[in-house]
mmCIF file of C-alpha atoms in Angstrom:
data_model
loop_
_atom_site.group_PDB
_atom_site.id
_atom_site.type_symbol
_atom_site.label_atom_id
_atom_site.label_comp_id
_atom_site.label_asym_id
_atom_site.label_seq_id
_atom_site.Cartn_x
_atom_site.Cartn_y
_atom_site.Cartn_z
ATOM 1 C CA MET N 22 17.151 132.865 141.912
ATOM 2 C CA LYS N 23 13.268 131.290 142.029
ATOM 3 C CA LYS N 24 14.788 128.036 144.128
ATOM 4 C CA PHE N 25 16.325 129.933 146.760
ATOM 5 C CA ILE N 26 13.394 132.572 147.597
ATOM 6 C CA LEU N 27 11.430 129.307 147.166
ATOM 7 C CA LEU N 28 14.082 127.333 150.238
ATOM 8 C CA LEU N 29 12.920 130.472 152.792
ATOM 9 C CA LEU N 30 9.553 130.541 151.753
ATOM 10 C CA LEU N 31 9.194 126.786 153.447
ATOM 11 C CA SER N 32 11.429 128.239 156.364
ATOM 12 C CA PHE N 33 9.032 130.371 157.953
ATOM 13 C CA PRO N 34 6.191 128.060 158.666
ATOM 14 C CA ILE N 35 8.587 126.505 161.040
ATOM 15 C CA VAL N 36 10.204 130.141 162.362
ATOM 16 C CA CYS N 37 6.039 130.980 163.095
ATOM 17 C CA SER N 38 5.549 128.476 165.386
ATOM 18 C CA ALA N 39 8.491 129.911 168.577
ATOM 19 C CA GLN N 40 10.756 132.217 169.737
ATOM 20 C CA TRP N 41 13.582 132.131 167.413
ATOM 21 C CA LYS N 42 17.288 134.746 168.060
ATOM 22 C CA VAL N 43 17.561 135.999 164.315
ATOM 23 C CA GLY N 44 20.252 137.299 162.439
ATOM 24 C CA ILE N 45 22.115 138.048 159.065
ATOM 25 C CA GLY N 46 25.636 137.208 158.535
ATOM 26 C CA ALA N 47 28.966 137.185 156.042
ATOM 27 C CA SER N 48 31.432 135.063 155.134
ATOM 28 C CA GLY N 49 34.504 134.177 152.923
ATOM 29 C CA LEU N 50 35.348 131.188 152.525
ATOM 30 C CA VAL N 51 38.343 129.028 150.466
ATOM 31 C CA ASN N 52 36.875 125.979 149.149
ATOM 32 C CA ARG N 53 38.347 122.756 146.920
ATOM 33 C CA TYR N 54 37.484 120.306 144.601
ATOM 34 C CA PHE N 55 38.970 116.355 145.859
ATOM 35 C CA TYR N 56 38.999 114.290 142.585
ATOM 36 C CA GLU N 57 39.163 111.157 142.001
ATOM 37 C CA ASP N 58 42.036 110.881 140.198
ATOM 38 C CA GLU N 59 44.591 114.478 140.091
ATOM 39 C CA SER N 60 47.033 113.429 138.001
ATOM 40 C CA TYR N 61 47.478 114.828 134.800
ATOM 41 C CA PHE N 62 46.091 117.908 136.320
ATOM 42 C CA GLU N 63 46.062 120.129 139.461
ATOM 43 C CA SER N 64 43.472 121.574 141.394
ATOM 44 C CA LYS N 65 43.639 124.773 143.856
ATOM 45 C CA TYR N 66 42.218 126.752 146.635
ATOM 46 C CA ASP N 67 39.663 128.968 144.583
ATOM 47 C CA ILE N 68 37.639 132.040 147.034
ATOM 48 C CA GLY N 69 34.056 132.110 146.941
ATOM 49 C CA TYR N 70 31.951 133.649 149.623
ATOM 50 C CA SER N 71 28.230 133.757 152.044
ATOM 51 C CA GLY N 72 25.516 135.557 153.253
ATOM 52 C CA ASN N 73 23.046 134.008 154.397
ATOM 53 C CA ILE N 74 19.992 134.209 157.344
ATOM 54 C CA TYR N 75 20.626 133.023 160.671
ATOM 55 C CA LEU N 76 17.322 131.478 162.846
ATOM 56 C CA GLU N 77 18.009 129.310 166.051
ATOM 57 C CA ARG N 78 15.658 127.907 168.456
ATOM 58 C CA THR N 79 17.073 127.907 172.063
ATOM 59 C CA PHE N 80 16.137 124.189 173.596
ATOM 60 C CA THR N 81 18.178 124.964 176.967
ATOM 61 C CA PRO N 82 20.094 127.596 177.354
ATOM 62 C CA VAL N 83 22.765 124.811 176.241
ATOM 63 C CA PHE N 84 21.062 123.232 173.158
ATOM 64 C CA GLY N 85 19.228 124.799 170.106
ATOM 65 C CA VAL N 86 18.879 123.795 166.822
ATOM 66 C CA SER N 87 19.238 126.405 163.711
ATOM 67 C CA ILE N 88 18.769 127.090 159.591
ATOM 68 C CA GLU N 89 20.778 129.421 157.564
ATOM 69 C CA PRO N 90 19.138 130.197 154.135
ATOM 70 C CA SER N 91 22.282 131.247 152.530
ATOM 71 C CA TYR N 92 23.415 132.000 149.025
ATOM 72 C CA LEU N 93 26.888 130.536 148.697
ATOM 73 C CA VAL N 94 29.123 130.832 145.800
ATOM 74 C CA LYS N 95 31.824 128.020 145.435
ATOM 75 C CA GLY N 96 35.576 128.331 143.469
ATOM 76 C CA GLY N 97 37.412 126.138 142.419
ATOM 77 C CA LYS N 98 40.628 126.315 140.390
ATOM 78 C CA VAL N 99 42.292 123.437 138.158
ATOM 79 C CA THR N 100 45.856 124.044 136.541
ATOM 80 C CA TYR N 101 45.256 121.363 132.767
ATOM 81 C CA GLN N 102 48.098 121.019 130.720
ATOM 82 C CA GLY N 103 49.741 124.975 131.375
ATOM 83 C CA VAL N 104 45.400 125.982 131.953
ATOM 84 C CA ASP N 105 44.686 127.562 134.372
ATOM 85 C CA PHE N 106 40.796 126.216 134.840
ATOM 86 C CA LYS N 107 38.295 127.910 137.088
ATOM 87 C CA SER N 108 35.026 128.145 137.994
ATOM 88 C CA LYS N 109 32.091 129.939 140.050
ATOM 89 C CA THR N 110 29.396 127.395 141.592
ATOM 90 C CA GLY N 111 26.295 129.552 143.026
ATOM 91 C CA TYR N 112 23.812 127.207 145.368
ATOM 92 C CA ALA N 113 20.940 127.486 147.430
ATOM 93 C CA SER N 114 21.916 126.139 150.405
ATOM 94 C CA VAL N 115 20.763 125.321 153.998
ATOM 95 C CA PRO N 116 22.362 124.169 157.000
ATOM 96 C CA VAL N 117 20.271 122.791 159.515
ATOM 97 C CA LEU N 118 22.899 122.773 163.123
ATOM 98 C CA ALA N 119 23.226 121.070 166.307
ATOM 99 C CA ASN N 120 24.382 123.933 167.732
ATOM 100 C CA LEU N 121 26.696 123.607 171.407
ATOM 101 C CA HIS N 122 26.563 127.195 174.409
ATOM 102 C CA PHE N 123 29.547 127.094 176.306
ATOM 103 C CA LEU N 124 31.051 129.790 178.554
ATOM 104 C CA ARG N 125 28.097 131.757 177.016
ATOM 105 C CA ILE N 126 31.268 133.088 174.685
ATOM 106 C CA PHE N 127 31.316 129.941 172.391
ATOM 107 C CA THR N 128 29.036 127.860 169.843
ATOM 108 C CA LEU N 129 29.652 124.258 168.248
ATOM 109 C CA ALA N 130 26.953 123.606 165.711
ATOM 110 C CA PHE N 131 27.908 120.863 163.499
ATOM 111 C CA GLY N 132 24.591 119.191 160.909
ATOM 112 C CA PRO N 133 23.909 118.209 157.260
ATOM 113 C CA GLU N 134 24.259 121.672 154.603
ATOM 114 C CA PHE N 135 21.853 121.197 151.258
ATOM 115 C CA SER N 136 22.142 122.927 148.220
ATOM 116 C CA THR N 137 20.663 123.583 145.265
ATOM 117 C CA LYS N 138 22.494 125.487 142.507
ATOM 118 C CA LEU N 139 21.324 128.099 140.767
ATOM 119 C CA THR N 140 23.959 129.924 138.452
ATOM 120 C CA GLN N 141 27.607 128.409 136.990
ATOM 121 C CA GLU N 142 30.539 130.389 135.452
ATOM 122 C CA TYR N 143 33.680 129.491 133.302
ATOM 123 C CA SER N 144 36.831 131.288 132.757
ATOM 124 C CA THR N 145 40.757 130.802 131.794
ATOM 125 C CA SER N 146 44.035 131.490 131.781
ATOM 126 C CA ASP N 147 44.309 131.460 128.327
ATOM 127 C CA PRO N 148 41.780 132.944 126.181
ATOM 128 C CA ALA N 149 42.749 131.050 122.695
ATOM 129 C CA VAL N 150 41.388 127.999 125.205
ATOM 130 C CA ALA N 151 37.118 127.127 126.238
ATOM 131 C CA ALA N 152 37.396 127.062 129.575
ATOM 132 C CA LYS N 153 34.286 124.425 129.126
ATOM 133 C CA GLU N 154 37.586 121.940 127.927
ATOM 134 C CA PHE N 155 38.327 120.909 131.271
ATOM 135 C CA TYR N 156 34.421 121.195 132.455
ATOM 136 C CA ASN N 157 33.578 118.709 130.769
ATOM 137 C CA ASN N 158 30.222 117.848 132.858
ATOM 138 C CA GLU N 159 28.571 120.327 134.365
ATOM 139 C CA PHE N 160 27.498 120.123 138.417
ATOM 140 C CA LYS N 161 25.439 118.735 139.706
ATOM 141 C CA ASP N 162 21.950 119.887 140.962
ATOM 142 C CA TYR N 163 22.137 118.887 144.122
ATOM 143 C CA GLU N 164 24.622 118.426 146.999
ATOM 144 C CA VAL N 165 24.768 117.444 150.393
ATOM 145 C CA SER N 166 27.797 118.373 152.949
ATOM 146 C CA ALA N 167 28.000 118.105 155.790
ATOM 147 C CA LEU N 168 28.915 121.161 158.547
ATOM 148 C CA ALA N 169 30.613 121.479 161.691
ATOM 149 C CA GLY N 170 32.788 125.055 162.593
ATOM 150 C CA LEU N 171 33.008 126.925 166.093
ATOM 151 C CA TYR N 172 32.325 130.287 166.498
ATOM 152 C CA PHE N 173 33.531 133.084 169.392
ATOM 153 C CA LYS N 174 31.002 135.670 170.287
ATOM 154 C CA ILE N 175 33.473 139.206 169.954
ATOM 155 C CA LEU N 176 30.208 141.522 171.086
ATOM 156 C CA PRO N 177 26.966 141.823 172.881
ATOM 157 C CA LYS N 178 25.218 140.443 169.626
ATOM 158 C CA MET N 179 28.736 140.101 167.094
ATOM 159 C CA ASP N 180 29.910 136.753 166.405
ATOM 160 C CA PHE N 181 32.651 135.394 164.689
ATOM 161 C CA GLY N 182 32.788 131.322 163.403
ATOM 162 C CA LEU N 183 34.840 129.283 161.221
ATOM 163 C CA ARG N 184 33.401 126.515 160.331
ATOM 164 C CA TYR N 185 34.318 123.332 157.675
ATOM 165 C CA SER N 186 32.453 122.105 154.918
ATOM 166 C CA PHE N 187 32.750 118.952 153.118
ATOM 167 C CA ALA N 188 30.974 117.605 150.453
ATOM 168 C CA ILE N 189 29.081 114.172 151.029
ATOM 169 C CA THR N 190 27.699 113.730 147.837
ATOM 170 C CA ASN N 191 29.487 114.307 144.266
ATOM 171 C CA SER N 192 29.767 117.970 143.056
ATOM 172 C CA GLY N 193 30.263 116.529 140.238
ATOM 173 C CA LYS N 194 31.996 114.418 137.019
ATOM 174 C CA PHE N 195 34.194 115.422 135.633
ATOM 175 C CA ARG N 196 36.981 114.479 131.908
ATOM 176 C CA PRO N 197 38.823 116.544 129.576
ATOM 177 C CA GLU N 198 36.821 116.777 126.401
ATOM 178 C CA ASP N 199 39.980 116.081 124.088
ATOM 179 C CA PHE N 200 40.991 112.972 126.532
ATOM 180 C CA SER N 201 40.273 110.310 123.719
ATOM 181 C CA SER N 202 41.700 107.335 125.999
ATOM 182 C CA GLU N 203 39.488 104.239 127.129
ATOM 183 C CA ASN N 204 41.878 105.171 130.272
ATOM 184 C CA ILE N 205 40.714 108.364 130.964
ATOM 185 C CA LYS N 206 37.120 108.143 133.250
ATOM 186 C CA GLU N 207 34.645 110.185 134.671
ATOM 187 C CA ASN N 208 36.709 112.017 137.660
ATOM 188 C CA ALA N 209 34.480 112.787 140.414
ATOM 189 C CA ALA N 210 34.962 115.313 142.702
ATOM 190 C CA LYS N 211 33.674 116.588 145.791
ATOM 191 C CA GLY N 212 34.700 119.977 147.266
ATOM 192 C CA LYS N 213 35.697 120.204 151.141
ATOM 193 C CA TYR N 214 36.155 124.670 152.068
ATOM 194 C CA ALA N 215 36.852 126.545 155.544
ATOM 195 C CA GLN N 216 34.949 129.431 155.879
ATOM 196 C CA PHE N 217 35.383 132.158 157.742
ATOM 197 C CA MET N 218 31.809 134.392 159.127
ATOM 198 C CA LEU N 219 30.760 137.615 160.545
ATOM 199 C CA ARG N 220 27.342 137.033 162.330
ATOM 200 C CA ILE N 221 24.813 139.929 163.440
ATOM 201 C CA ILE N 222 22.336 138.368 166.129
ATOM 202 C CA PHE N 223 19.099 140.769 166.641
ATOM 203 C CA ASN N 224 17.246 139.979 169.274
#
């Protein structure tokens, strides 16, 4: 949480130097981790959520730049030897997005997303099996992703958006503990998620 507060504080000096659009948003998302080798297990989609502050500086009627400090929870699910292993990873995330506004009701946004890990939880469908049996190594503390989205104005102060994000850096490396064969190497994974967002703009 301290990392998230620090990211917010670093954002506000920039805001004070110009007039910005200010808002808040919330979303549900569907996430999946794509591994280098999925021959011995099955990676599946799982749900997550986020909440964010929206700050945009509009330079022309059709172009602006926004930062969106967020708390983002990504779900991951793997079926391995008949057991479901789940992860929930909480991030402090700051997308920095270029926004193209057109027809007064649509906004196309794209840019990088910088995330730092805050929390990590594991669970399993079999109480007799430790969740860490599959997630032998932790998720990485930092992640860089590319993000793109399309927003549609449903009310004068409210937008609905669809966004897609994919990790550029590895989310982590994983190797089941019970694989002693040298042929089973650490397995790098990258996360991808689709996000369904509702955003309220105050000014």
